[in-house]
One Martini backbone bead per residue (centre of mass of N, CA, C, O) as a GRO file, in nm:
protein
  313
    1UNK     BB    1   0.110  -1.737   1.587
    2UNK     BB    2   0.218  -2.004   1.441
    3UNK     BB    3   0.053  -2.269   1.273
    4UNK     BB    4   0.258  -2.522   1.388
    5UNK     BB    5   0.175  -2.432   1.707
    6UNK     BB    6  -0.120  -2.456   1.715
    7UNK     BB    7  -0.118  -2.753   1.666
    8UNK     BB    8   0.067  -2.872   1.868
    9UNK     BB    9  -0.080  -2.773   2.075
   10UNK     BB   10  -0.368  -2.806   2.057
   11UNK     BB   11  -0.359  -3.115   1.976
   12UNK     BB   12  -0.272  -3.192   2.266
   13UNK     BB   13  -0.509  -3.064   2.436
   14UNK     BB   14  -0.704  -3.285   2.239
   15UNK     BB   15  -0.586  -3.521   2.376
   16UNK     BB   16  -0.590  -3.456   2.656
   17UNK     BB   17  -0.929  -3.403   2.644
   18UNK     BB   18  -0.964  -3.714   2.604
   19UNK     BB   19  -0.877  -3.873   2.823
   20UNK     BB   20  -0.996  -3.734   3.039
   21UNK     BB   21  -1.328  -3.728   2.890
   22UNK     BB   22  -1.408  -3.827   2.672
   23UNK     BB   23  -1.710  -3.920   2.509
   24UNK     BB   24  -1.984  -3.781   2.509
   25UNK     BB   25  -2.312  -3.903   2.601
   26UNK     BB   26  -2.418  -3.640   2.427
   27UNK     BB   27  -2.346  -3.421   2.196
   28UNK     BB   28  -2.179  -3.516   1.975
   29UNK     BB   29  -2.035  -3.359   1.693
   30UNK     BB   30  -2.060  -3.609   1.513
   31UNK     BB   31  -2.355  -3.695   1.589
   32UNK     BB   32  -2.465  -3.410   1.473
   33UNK     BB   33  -2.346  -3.506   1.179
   34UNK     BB   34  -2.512  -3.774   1.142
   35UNK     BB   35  -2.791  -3.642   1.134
   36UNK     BB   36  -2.730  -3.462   0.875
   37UNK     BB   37  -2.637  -3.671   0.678
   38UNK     BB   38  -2.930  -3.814   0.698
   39UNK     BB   39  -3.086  -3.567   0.596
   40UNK     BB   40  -2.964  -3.530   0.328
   41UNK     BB   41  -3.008  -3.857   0.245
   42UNK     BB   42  -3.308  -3.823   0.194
   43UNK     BB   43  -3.343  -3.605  -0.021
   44UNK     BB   44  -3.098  -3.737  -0.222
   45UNK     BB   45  -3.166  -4.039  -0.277
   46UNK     BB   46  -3.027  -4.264  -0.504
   47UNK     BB   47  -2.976  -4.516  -0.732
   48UNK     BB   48  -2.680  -4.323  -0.749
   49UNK     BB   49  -2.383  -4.234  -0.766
   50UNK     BB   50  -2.394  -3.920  -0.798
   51UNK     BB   51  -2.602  -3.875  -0.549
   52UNK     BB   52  -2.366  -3.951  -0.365
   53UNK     BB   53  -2.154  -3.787  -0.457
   54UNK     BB   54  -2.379  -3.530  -0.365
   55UNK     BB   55  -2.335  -3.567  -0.086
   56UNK     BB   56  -2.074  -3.597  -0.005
   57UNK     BB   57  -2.004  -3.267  -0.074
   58UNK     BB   58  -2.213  -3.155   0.116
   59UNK     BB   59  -2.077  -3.298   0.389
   60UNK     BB   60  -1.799  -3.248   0.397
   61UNK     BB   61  -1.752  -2.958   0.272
   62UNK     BB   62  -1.955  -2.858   0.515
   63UNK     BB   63  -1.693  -2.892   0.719
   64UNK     BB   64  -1.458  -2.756   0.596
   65UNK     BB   65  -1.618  -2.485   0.561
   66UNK     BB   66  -1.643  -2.449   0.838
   67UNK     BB   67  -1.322  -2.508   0.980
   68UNK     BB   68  -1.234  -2.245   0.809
   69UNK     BB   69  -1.449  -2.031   0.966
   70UNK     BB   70  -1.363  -2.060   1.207
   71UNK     BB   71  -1.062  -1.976   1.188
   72UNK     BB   72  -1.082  -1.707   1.061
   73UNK     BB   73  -1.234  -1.572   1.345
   74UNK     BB   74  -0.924  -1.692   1.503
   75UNK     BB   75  -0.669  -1.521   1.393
   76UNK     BB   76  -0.624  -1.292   1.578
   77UNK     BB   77  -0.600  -1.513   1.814
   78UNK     BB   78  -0.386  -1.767   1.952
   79UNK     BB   79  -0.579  -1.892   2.166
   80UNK     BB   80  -0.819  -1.947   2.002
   81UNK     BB   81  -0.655  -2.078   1.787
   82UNK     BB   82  -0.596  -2.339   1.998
   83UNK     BB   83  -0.888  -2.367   2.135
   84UNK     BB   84  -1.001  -2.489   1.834
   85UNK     BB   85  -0.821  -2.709   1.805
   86UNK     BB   86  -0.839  -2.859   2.034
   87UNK     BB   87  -1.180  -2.871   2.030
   88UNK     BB   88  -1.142  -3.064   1.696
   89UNK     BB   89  -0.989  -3.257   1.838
   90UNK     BB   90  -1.154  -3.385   2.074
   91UNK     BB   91  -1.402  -3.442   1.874
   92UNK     BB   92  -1.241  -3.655   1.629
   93UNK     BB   93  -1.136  -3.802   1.839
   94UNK     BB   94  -1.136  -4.164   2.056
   95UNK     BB   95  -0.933  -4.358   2.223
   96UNK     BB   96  -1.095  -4.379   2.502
   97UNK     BB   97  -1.334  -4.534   2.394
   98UNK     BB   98  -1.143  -4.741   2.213
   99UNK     BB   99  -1.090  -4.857   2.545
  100UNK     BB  100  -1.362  -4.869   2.680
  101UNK     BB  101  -1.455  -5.082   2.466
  102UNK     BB  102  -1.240  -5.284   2.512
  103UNK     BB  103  -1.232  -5.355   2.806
  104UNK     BB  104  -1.556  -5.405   2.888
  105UNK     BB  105  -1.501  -5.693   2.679
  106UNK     BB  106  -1.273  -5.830   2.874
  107UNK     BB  107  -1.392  -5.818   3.152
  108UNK     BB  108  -1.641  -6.030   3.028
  109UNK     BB  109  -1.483  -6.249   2.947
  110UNK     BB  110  -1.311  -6.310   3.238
  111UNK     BB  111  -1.607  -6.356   3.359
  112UNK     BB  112  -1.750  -6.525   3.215
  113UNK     BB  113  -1.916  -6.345   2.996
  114UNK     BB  114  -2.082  -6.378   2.706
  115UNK     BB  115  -2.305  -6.216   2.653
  116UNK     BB  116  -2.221  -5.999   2.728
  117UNK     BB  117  -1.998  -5.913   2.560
  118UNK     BB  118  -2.207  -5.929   2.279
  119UNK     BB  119  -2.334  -5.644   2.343
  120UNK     BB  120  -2.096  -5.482   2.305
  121UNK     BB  121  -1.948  -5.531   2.061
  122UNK     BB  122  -2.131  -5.315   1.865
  123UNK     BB  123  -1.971  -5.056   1.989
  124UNK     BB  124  -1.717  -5.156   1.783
  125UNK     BB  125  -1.875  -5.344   1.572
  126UNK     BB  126  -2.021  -5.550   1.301
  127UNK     BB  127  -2.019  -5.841   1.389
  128UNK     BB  128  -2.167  -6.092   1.470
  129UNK     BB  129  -2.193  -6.192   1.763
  130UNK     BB  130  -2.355  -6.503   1.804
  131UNK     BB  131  -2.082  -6.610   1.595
  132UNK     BB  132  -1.920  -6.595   1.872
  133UNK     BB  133  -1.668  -6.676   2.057
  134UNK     BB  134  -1.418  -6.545   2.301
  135UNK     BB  135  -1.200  -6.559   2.064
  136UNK     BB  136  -1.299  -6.415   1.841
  137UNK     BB  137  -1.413  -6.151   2.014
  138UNK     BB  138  -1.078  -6.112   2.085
  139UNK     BB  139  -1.005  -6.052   1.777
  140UNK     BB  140  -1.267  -5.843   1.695
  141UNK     BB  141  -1.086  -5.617   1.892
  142UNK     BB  142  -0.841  -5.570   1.816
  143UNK     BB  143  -0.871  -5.541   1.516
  144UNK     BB  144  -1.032  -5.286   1.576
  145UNK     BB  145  -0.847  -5.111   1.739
  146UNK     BB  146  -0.629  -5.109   1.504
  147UNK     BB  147  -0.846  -4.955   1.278
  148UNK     BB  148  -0.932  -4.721   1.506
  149UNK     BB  149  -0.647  -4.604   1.531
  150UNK     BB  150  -0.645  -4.464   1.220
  151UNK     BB  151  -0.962  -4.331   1.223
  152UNK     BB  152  -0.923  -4.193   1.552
  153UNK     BB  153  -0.635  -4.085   1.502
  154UNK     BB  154  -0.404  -4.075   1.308
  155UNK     BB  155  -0.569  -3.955   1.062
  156UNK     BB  156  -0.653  -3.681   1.205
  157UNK     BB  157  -0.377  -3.573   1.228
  158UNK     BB  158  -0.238  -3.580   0.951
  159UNK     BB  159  -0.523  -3.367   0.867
  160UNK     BB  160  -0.408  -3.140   1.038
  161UNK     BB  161  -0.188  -3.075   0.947
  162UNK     BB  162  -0.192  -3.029   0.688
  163UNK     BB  163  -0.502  -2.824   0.754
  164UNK     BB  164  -0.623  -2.825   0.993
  165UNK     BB  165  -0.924  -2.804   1.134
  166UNK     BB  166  -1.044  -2.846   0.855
  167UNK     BB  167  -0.908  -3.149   0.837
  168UNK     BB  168  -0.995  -3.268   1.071
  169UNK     BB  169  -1.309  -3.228   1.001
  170UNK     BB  170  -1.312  -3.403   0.746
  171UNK     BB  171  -1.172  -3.671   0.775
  172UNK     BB  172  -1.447  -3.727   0.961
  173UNK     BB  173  -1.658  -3.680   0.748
  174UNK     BB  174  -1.543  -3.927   0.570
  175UNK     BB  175  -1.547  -4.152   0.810
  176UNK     BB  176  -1.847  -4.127   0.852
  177UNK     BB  177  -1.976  -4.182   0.585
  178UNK     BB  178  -1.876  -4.465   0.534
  179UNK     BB  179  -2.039  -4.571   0.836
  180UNK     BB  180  -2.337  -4.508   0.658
  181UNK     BB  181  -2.247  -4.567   0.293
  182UNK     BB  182  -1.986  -4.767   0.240
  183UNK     BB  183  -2.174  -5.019   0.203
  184UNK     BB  184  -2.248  -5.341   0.080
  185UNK     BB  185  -2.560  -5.258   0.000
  186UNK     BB  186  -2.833  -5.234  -0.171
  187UNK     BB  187  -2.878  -4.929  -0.073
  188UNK     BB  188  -2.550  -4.851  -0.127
  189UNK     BB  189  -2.344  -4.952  -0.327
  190UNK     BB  190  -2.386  -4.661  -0.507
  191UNK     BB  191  -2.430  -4.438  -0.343
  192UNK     BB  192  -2.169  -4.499  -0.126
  193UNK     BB  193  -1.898  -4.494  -0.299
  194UNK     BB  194  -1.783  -4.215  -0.287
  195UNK     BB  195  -1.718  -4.257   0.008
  196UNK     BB  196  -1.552  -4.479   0.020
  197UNK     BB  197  -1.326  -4.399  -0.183
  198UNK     BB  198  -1.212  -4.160   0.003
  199UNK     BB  199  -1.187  -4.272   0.208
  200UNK     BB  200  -0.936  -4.462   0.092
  201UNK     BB  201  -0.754  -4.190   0.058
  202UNK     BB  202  -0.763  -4.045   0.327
  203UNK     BB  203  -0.637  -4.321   0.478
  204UNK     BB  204  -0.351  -4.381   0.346
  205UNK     BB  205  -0.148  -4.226   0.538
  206UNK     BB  206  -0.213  -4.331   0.831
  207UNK     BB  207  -0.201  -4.623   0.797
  208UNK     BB  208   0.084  -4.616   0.748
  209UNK     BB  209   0.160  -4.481   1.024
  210UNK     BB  210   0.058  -4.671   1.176
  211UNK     BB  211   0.241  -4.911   1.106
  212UNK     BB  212   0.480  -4.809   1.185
  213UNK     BB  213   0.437  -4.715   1.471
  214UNK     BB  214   0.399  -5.017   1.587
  215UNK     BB  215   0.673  -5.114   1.492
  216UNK     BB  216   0.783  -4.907   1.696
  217UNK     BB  217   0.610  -5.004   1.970
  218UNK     BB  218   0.640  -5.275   1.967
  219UNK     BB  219   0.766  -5.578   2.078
  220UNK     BB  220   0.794  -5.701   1.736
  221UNK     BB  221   0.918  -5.527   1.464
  222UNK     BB  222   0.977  -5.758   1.274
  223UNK     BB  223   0.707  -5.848   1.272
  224UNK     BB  224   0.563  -5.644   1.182
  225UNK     BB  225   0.717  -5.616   0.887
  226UNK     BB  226   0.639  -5.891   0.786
  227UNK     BB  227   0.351  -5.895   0.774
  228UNK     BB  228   0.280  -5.669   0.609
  229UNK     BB  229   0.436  -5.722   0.330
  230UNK     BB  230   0.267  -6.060   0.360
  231UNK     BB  231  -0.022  -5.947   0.387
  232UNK     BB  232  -0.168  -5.667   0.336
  233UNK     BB  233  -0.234  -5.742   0.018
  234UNK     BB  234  -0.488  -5.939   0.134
  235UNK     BB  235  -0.662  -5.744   0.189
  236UNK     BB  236  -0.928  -5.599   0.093
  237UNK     BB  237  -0.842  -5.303   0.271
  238UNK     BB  238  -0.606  -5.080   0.160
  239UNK     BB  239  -0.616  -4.987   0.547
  240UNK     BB  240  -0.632  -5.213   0.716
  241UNK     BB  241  -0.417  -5.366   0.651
  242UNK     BB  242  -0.174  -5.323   0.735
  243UNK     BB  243  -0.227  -5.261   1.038
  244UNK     BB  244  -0.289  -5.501   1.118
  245UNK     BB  245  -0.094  -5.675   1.029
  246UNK     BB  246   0.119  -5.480   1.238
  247UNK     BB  247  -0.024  -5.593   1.482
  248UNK     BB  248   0.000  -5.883   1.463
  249UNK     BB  249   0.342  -5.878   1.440
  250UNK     BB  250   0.334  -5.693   1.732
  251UNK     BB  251   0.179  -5.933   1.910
  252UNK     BB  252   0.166  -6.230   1.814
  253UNK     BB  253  -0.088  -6.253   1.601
  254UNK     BB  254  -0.369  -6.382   1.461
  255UNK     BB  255  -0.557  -6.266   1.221
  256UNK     BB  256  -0.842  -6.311   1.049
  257UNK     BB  257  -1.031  -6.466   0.862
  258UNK     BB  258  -1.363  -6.611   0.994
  259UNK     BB  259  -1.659  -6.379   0.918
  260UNK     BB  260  -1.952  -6.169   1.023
  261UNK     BB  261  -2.176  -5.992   0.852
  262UNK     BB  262  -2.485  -5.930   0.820
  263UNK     BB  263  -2.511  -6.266   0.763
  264UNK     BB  264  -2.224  -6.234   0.611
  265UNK     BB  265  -1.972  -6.446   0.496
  266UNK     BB  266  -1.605  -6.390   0.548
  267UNK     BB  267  -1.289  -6.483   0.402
  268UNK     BB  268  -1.000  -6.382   0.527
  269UNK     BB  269  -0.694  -6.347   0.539
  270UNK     BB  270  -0.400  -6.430   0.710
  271UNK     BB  271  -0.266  -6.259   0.974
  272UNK     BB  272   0.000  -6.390   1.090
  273UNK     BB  273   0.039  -6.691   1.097
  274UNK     BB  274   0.279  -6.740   1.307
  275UNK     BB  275   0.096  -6.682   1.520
  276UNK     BB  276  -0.127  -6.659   1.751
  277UNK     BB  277  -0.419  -6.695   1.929
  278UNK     BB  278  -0.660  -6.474   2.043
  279UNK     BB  279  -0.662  -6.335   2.370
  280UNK     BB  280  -0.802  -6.153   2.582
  281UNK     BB  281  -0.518  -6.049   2.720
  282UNK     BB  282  -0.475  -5.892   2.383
  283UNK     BB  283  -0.611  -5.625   2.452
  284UNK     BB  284  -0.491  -5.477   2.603
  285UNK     BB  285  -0.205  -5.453   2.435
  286UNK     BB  286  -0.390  -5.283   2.226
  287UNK     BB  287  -0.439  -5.064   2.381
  288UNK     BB  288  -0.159  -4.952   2.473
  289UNK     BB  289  -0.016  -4.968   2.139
  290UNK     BB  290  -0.245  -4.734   2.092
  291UNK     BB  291  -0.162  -4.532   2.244
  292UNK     BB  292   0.149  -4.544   2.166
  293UNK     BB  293   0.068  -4.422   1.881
  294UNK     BB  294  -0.075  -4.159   1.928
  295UNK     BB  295   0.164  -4.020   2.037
  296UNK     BB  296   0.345  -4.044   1.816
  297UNK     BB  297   0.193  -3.911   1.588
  298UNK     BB  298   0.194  -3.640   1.705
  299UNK     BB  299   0.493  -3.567   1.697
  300UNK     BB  300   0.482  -3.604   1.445
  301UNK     BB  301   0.276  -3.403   1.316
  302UNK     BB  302   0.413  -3.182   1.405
  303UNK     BB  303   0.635  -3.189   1.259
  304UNK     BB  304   0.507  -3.194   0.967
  305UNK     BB  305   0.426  -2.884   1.016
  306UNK     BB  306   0.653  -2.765   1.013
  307UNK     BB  307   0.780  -2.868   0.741
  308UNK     BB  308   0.539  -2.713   0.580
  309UNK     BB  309   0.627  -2.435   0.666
  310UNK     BB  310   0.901  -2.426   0.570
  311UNK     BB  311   0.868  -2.498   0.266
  312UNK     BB  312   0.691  -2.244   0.228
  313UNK     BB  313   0.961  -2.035   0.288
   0.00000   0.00000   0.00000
């Protein structure tokens, strides 16, 4: 079987056994990727880009190494290796624990339950919950939905397409690095530099195919490219500033402005001005668009594998 029919069915395979099983709660192959860059970090840990950037390297690279070898050893077989990209999609991809646990924080919201809302909030992102009312958490949830559309399902088909399995994997491997040890602590700052920079990278086809996705898929196709040209480039992040802008502006809401993260307060750029602001009932609609989005990419990206091997021939 050719491999881009592998990718296409296995892919499809690995989406719809996220839907149907979403991720086990215990044992998940992310969860025990990040265990061991844990001990690689424990080894490695230098206050020093250098000792971070051979983190980034042992950790990643031994991914992408790992789904090259599982690849290799089920090339004679087209079902095992249809059955390896599905169960390897299945393994990176998130979307439907990513609308699990954005319904459930949207749950305690409408119950009027902002403790639990608040206790939640944490499965989902990093903002500091005790400093949100109800309406804040409803931003900071689309926010996250927004932004986990394309690091847990876009940008993962992307490099599968390119890739395949490596890609799958590797993909995952960088972006599971930048949330262990990408962020800006004083632990971090230098150590974690290089997979920062990496995951913005990596990051950078799929944030854009979510945005265009988003704009294609959402109520306001006008509103979401508005937003994106006029507001994205002011978000600290070249990958989520799009993503986050083309849902503001495809839901007609307001993101940005003052977050908290681990006691840091920061002032971010208003996400499409003229929206209003987000109400509770505004996760599900983001939580729609978003699974309307990755089976969009998922078409996209079967298709960009033909043309890959097309161009190859």
């Amino acid at each position: 079987m050719r491999a881009d029919r592998v990718f296409a069915y296995g892919a499809a395979a690995g989406l719809l056994g996220d839907l149907l099983l979403g991720d086990p709660r215990r044992g998940h192959p992310v969860a025990l990727f990040g265990r061991a860059a844990g001990a690689v970090e424990r080894v490695l840990w230098r206050d020093h880009r250098g000792w971070g950037a051979l983190h980034t390297v042992v950790c990643a690279g031994g991914a992408v190494a790992f789904g090259a070898a599982a690849t290799r050893a089920v090339r004679t077989s087209p079902a095992a290796s249809v059955a390896l990209t599905g169960a390897a999609t299945w393994a990176v991809v998130g979307g439907t624990s990513l609308a699990r646990e954005a319904r459930s924080i949207a749950r305690a919201l409408e119950a009027g339950d902002l403790t639990g809302a608040r206790a939640r909030l944490p499965h989902l992102c990093g903002r500091d919950p005790q400093a949100l009312d109800a309406d804040g958490i409803a931003r900071a949830v689309v926010e996250s939905v927004a932004e986990n559309t394309s690091d847990a399902v876009v940008g993962a088909l992307v490099w599968g397409a390119v890739g395949g399995v490596p890609g799958l994997l590797g993909f995952r491997a960088v972006n599971t690095l930048d949330a262990m040890v990408g962020h800006k602590s004083p632990r971090y700052r230098r150590y974690g530099w290089a997979s920062a920079r990496l995951d913005d990278v990596a990051g950078w086809p799929g944030a854009r195919l979510t945005a265009v996705l988003a704009a294609l898929a959402g109520p306001a196709p006008r509103g979401a490219v508005r937003a994106w040209r006029a507001d994205a480039a002011q978000h600290p992040s070249p990958n989520a500033g799009p993503v986050e802008a083309s849902f503001a502006g495809a839901l007609g809401v307001r993101l940005g402005g003052t977050l908290s993260y681990g006691g840091r307060v920061e002032h971010r750029p208003v996400l499409n001005g003229e929206g209003r602001a987000v109400a509770t009932h505004d996760i599900e609609r983001a939580v729609r668009l978003s699974r309307n989005v990755g089976l969009l990419a998922l078409g996209v990206s079967a298709a960009g594998r033909f043309l890959i091997r097309g161009r190859g021939r």
